[in-house]
Structure formats: C-alpha cells, structure tokens
GROMACS .gro file of C-alpha atoms in nm:
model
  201
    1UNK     CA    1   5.545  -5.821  -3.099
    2UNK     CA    2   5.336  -5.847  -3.423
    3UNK     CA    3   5.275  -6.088  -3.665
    4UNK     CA    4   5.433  -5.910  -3.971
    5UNK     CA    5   5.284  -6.185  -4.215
    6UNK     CA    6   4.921  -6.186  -4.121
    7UNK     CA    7   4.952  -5.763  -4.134
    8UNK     CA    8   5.108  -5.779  -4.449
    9UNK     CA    9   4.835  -6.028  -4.547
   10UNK     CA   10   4.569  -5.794  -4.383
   11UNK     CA   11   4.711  -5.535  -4.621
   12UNK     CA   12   4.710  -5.681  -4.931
   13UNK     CA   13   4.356  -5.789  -4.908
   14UNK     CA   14   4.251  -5.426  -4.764
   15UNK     CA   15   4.446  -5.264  -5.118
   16UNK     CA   16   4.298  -5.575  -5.346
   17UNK     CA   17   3.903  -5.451  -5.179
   18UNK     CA   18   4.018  -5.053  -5.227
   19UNK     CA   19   4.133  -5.104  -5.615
   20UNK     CA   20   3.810  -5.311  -5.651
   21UNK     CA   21   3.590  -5.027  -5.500
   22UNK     CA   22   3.746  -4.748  -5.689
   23UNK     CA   23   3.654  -4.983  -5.998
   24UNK     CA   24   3.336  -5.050  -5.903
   25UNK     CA   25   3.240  -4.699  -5.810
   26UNK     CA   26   3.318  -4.548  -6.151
   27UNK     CA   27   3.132  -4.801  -6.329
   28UNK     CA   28   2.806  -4.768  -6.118
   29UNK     CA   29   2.862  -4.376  -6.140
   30UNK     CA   30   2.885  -4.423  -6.527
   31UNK     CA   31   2.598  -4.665  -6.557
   32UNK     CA   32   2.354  -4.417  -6.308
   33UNK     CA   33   2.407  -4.171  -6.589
   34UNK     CA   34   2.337  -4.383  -6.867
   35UNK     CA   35   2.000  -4.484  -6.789
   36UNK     CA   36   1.929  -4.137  -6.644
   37UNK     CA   37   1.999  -4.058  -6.993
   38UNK     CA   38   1.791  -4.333  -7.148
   39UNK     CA   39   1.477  -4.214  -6.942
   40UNK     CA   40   1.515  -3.861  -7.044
   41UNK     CA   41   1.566  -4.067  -7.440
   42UNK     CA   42   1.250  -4.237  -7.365
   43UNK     CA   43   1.056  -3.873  -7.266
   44UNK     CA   44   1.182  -3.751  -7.582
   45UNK     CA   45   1.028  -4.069  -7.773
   46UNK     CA   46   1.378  -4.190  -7.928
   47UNK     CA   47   1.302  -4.530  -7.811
   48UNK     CA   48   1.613  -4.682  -7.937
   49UNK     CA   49   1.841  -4.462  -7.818
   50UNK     CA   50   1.704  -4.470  -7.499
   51UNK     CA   51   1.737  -4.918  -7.541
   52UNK     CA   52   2.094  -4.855  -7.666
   53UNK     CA   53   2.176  -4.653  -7.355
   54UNK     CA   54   1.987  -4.901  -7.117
   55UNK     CA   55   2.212  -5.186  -7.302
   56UNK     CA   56   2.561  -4.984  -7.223
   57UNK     CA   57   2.430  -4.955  -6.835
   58UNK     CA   58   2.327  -5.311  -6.783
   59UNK     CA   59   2.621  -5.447  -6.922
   60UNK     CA   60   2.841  -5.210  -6.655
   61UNK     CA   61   2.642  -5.348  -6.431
   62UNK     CA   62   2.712  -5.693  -6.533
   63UNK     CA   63   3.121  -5.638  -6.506
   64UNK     CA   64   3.054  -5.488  -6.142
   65UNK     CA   65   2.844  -5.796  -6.060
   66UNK     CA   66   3.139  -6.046  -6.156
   67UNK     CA   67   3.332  -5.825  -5.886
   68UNK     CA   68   3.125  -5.973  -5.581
   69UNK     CA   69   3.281  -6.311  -5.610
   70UNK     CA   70   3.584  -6.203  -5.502
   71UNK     CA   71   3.464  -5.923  -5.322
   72UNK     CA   72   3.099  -5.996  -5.142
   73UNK     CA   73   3.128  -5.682  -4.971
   74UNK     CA   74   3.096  -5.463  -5.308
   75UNK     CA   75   2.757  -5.594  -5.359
   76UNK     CA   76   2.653  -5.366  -5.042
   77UNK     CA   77   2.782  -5.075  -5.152
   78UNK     CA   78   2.577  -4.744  -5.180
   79UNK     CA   79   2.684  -4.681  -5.545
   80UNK     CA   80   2.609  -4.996  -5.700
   81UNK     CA   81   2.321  -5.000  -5.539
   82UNK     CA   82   2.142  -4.663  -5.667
   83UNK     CA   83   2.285  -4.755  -5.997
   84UNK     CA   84   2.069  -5.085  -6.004
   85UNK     CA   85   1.798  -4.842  -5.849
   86UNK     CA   86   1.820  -4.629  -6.152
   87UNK     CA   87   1.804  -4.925  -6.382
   88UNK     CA   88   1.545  -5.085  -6.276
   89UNK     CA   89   1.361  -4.734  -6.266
   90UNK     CA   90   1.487  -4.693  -6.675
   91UNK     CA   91   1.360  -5.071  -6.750
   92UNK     CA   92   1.025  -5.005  -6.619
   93UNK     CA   93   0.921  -4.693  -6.776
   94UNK     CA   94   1.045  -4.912  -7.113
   95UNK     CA   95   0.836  -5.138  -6.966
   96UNK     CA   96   0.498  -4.892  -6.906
   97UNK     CA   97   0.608  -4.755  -7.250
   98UNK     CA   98   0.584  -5.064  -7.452
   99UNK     CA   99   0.262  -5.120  -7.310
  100UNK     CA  100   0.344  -5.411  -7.089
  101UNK     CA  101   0.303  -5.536  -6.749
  102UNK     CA  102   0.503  -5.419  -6.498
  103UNK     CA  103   0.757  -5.684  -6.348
  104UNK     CA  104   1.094  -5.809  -6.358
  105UNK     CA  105   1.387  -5.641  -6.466
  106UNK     CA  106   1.590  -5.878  -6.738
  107UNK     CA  107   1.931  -6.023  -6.660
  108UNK     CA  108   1.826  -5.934  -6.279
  109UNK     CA  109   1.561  -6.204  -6.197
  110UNK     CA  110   1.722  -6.197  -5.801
  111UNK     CA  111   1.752  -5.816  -5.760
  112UNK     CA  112   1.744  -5.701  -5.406
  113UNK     CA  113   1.360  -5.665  -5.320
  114UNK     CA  114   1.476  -5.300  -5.167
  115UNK     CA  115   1.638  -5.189  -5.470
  116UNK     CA  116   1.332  -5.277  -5.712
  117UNK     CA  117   1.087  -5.140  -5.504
  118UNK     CA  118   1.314  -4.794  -5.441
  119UNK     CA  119   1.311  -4.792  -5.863
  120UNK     CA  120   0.936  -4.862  -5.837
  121UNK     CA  121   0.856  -4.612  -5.647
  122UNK     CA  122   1.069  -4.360  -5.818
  123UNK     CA  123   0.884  -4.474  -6.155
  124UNK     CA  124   0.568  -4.310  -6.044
  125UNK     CA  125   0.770  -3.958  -6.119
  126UNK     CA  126   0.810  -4.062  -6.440
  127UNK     CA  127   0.467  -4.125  -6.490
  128UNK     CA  128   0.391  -3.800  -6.340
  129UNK     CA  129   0.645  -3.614  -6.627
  130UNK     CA  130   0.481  -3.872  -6.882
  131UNK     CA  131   0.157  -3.714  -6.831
  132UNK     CA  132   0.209  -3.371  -6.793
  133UNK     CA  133   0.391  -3.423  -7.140
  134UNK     CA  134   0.043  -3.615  -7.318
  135UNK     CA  135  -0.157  -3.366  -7.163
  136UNK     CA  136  -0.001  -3.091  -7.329
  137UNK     CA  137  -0.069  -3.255  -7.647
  138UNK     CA  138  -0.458  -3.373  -7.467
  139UNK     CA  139  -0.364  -3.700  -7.441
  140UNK     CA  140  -0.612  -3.783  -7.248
  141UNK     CA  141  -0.621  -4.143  -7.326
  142UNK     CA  142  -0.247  -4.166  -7.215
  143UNK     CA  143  -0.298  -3.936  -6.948
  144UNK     CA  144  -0.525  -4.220  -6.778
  145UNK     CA  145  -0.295  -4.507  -6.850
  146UNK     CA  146  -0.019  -4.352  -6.667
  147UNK     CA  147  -0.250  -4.262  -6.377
  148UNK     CA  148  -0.347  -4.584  -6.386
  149UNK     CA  149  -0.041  -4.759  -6.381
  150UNK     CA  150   0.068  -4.509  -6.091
  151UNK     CA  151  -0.272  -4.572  -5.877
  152UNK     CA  152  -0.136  -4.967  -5.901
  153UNK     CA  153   0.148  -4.925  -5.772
  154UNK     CA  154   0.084  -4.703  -5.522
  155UNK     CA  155  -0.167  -4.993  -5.439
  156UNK     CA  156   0.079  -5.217  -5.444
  157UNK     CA  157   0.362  -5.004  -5.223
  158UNK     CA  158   0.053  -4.912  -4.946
  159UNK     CA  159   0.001  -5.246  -4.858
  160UNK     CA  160   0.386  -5.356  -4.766
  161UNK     CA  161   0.399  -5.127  -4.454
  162UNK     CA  162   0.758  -4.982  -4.586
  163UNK     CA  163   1.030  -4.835  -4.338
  164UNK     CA  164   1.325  -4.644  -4.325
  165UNK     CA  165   1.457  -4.581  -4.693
  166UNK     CA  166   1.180  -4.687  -4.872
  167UNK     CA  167   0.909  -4.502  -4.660
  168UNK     CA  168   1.082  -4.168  -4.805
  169UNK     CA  169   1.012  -4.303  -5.160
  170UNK     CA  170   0.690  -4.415  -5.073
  171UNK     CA  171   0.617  -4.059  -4.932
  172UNK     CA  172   0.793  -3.894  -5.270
  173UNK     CA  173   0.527  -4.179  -5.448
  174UNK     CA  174   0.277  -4.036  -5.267
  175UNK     CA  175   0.357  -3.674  -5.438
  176UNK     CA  176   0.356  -3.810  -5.756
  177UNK     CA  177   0.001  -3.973  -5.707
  178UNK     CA  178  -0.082  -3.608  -5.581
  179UNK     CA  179   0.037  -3.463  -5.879
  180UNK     CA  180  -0.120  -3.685  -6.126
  181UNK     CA  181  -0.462  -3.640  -5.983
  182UNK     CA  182  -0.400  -3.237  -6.045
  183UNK     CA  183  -0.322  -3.302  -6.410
  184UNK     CA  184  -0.612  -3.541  -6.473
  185UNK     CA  185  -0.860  -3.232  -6.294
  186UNK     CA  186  -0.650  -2.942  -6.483
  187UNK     CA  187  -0.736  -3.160  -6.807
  188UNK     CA  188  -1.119  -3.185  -6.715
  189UNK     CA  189  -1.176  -2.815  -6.629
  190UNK     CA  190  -0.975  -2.760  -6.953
  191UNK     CA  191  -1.249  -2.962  -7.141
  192UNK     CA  192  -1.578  -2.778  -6.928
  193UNK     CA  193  -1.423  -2.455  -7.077
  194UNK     CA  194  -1.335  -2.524  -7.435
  195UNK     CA  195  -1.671  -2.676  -7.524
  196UNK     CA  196  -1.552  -2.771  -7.861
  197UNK     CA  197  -1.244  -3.004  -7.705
  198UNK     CA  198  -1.386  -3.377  -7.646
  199UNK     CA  199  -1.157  -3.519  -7.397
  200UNK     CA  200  -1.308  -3.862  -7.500
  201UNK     CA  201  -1.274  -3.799  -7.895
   0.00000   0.00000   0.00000
C-alpha cells in the first residue's frame, strides 16, 4: 500500500520547484548575458550603456532572489550562481572604472563570499584587456593603475589559501597577473626604442 495523498503532495511540490527552476534558469541565463554585455559596453567606453545593461541584470536578479522564499533550494543553483558571478565581475570593473575602491556590490551587501571572490578573481582579466587596450593608445598612466589594482587583489586572493573552485580562478588570476607584467615590459622596451616617446609625459 501507498499513501496516495502524501505522493500526490510529494508531486505537486516536486512540479511547483521544476516550474520555479525553469523560471529561474532563463532569467539568470538572460542576466549572465547582460552584464557580459555591459563589460564589453564598458571596454568600448559607452559607460551608460554599459550602467543601463548592469541595471536590466540586477533587477533579474532581484525577481530570481524573491524565488528563494518559497524555494531555498534555487538559491544553490549553478545558474544563478555564475549569473551573480558575472555581476559582481560587471560592477567591479564599473567600479575600477570610476576610479573607486574596490568593494561591495550594491543591492547585494550579503552575497555569497564564494561568488564575490570567483567575480574578483575573474576581474583581473578585465584588467588585463583594459590594459592591453591603454597601451595601444600608451596609456601608460592607466596601464599602471590597472596593474595596480590587479597586484592588490592578487594580494588579497594569495593570502586566503583558496580550494577547489576558486583555486582554478585564482590560478586563471594568476595568468592575468602574468600577462599584465608582459604588457607593462612590452611598453618599456617600446619606450628604450622610440627615444622620442616619454612613457612618463
């Protein structure tokens, strides 16, 4: 014998969480793209459209977030989760952009320390594009702020002794860093040869 009622209860519940996943992964998909967008906005230096686009993601995110009080699970979920990765990622760069401190991520003052540092670390390739971009242009004063910024938080990331997930993005971080020092030598050779070019001008 089974208990037909608690099944059909069982069911209902396990179609209610479905219908709310479905939901939730088409908004996170939808937001991940939007600030994917607004960084490559921000590259381009259309600052507003890249604010505008940031604005459309967060408030996706918001309308999955009022999801987790009737589903707590949803909050775990892979796709909301690199969707708030790639947000926080997007808010920072506006952040480094605007010239201001690194730190926390408006309307997500409790963000999941994983998921901030996972956009943190994936900032530093930002930084890295950032630069190659000013130093085609020899930049070199913005070339050192984003190398910089990047040598902080690599700083910052070294000293938490990360595992797992976040030791691959520390390792990717640790590319970037790579990278950046290349473009800041590249630049300095580039100024030994053309003795006219003042890197410092």
């Amino acid at each position: 014998m089974i208990n037909k009622k608690f099944l059909a209860a069982i069911e209902k519940q396990h179609a209610a969480y479905e219908r709310a996943y479905r939901k939730l992964v088409e908004d996170a998909n939808r937001s991940l793209h939007l600030a994917k967008r607004a960084i490559f906005a921000f590259h381009r230096g259309d600052r507003n459209v890249g604010e505008s686009l940031l604005g459309e993601a967060e408030k996706l995110l918001g309308a999955v977030g009022n999801q987790f009080k009737q589903e707590p699970a949803l909050e775990f979920e892979g796709a909301y989760r690199a969707a708030l990765e790639e947000f926080v990622e997007a808010r920072l760069f506006g952040q480094f952009l605007s010239k201001k401190s690194l730190g926390a991520v408006p309307s997500f003052q409790a963000i999941d320390p994983e998921v901030y540092l996972g956009g943190l670390a994936d900032l530093t390739g930002e930084l890295v594009r950032y630069g190659v971009g000013r130093a085609t242009v020899y930049d070199i004063k913005e070339v050192h702020r984003a190398k910089e910024t990047l040598d902080q938080v690599m700083t910052f990331l070294v000293g938490l002794d990360l595992t797992g997930y976040l030791r691959t993005k520390y390792d990717q971080a640790k590319n970037s860093a790579r990278r950046m020092e290349e473009i800041v030598y590249q630049m300095s050779v580039s100024a030994c040869l053309n003795r006219d070019y003042d890197p410092f001008d």
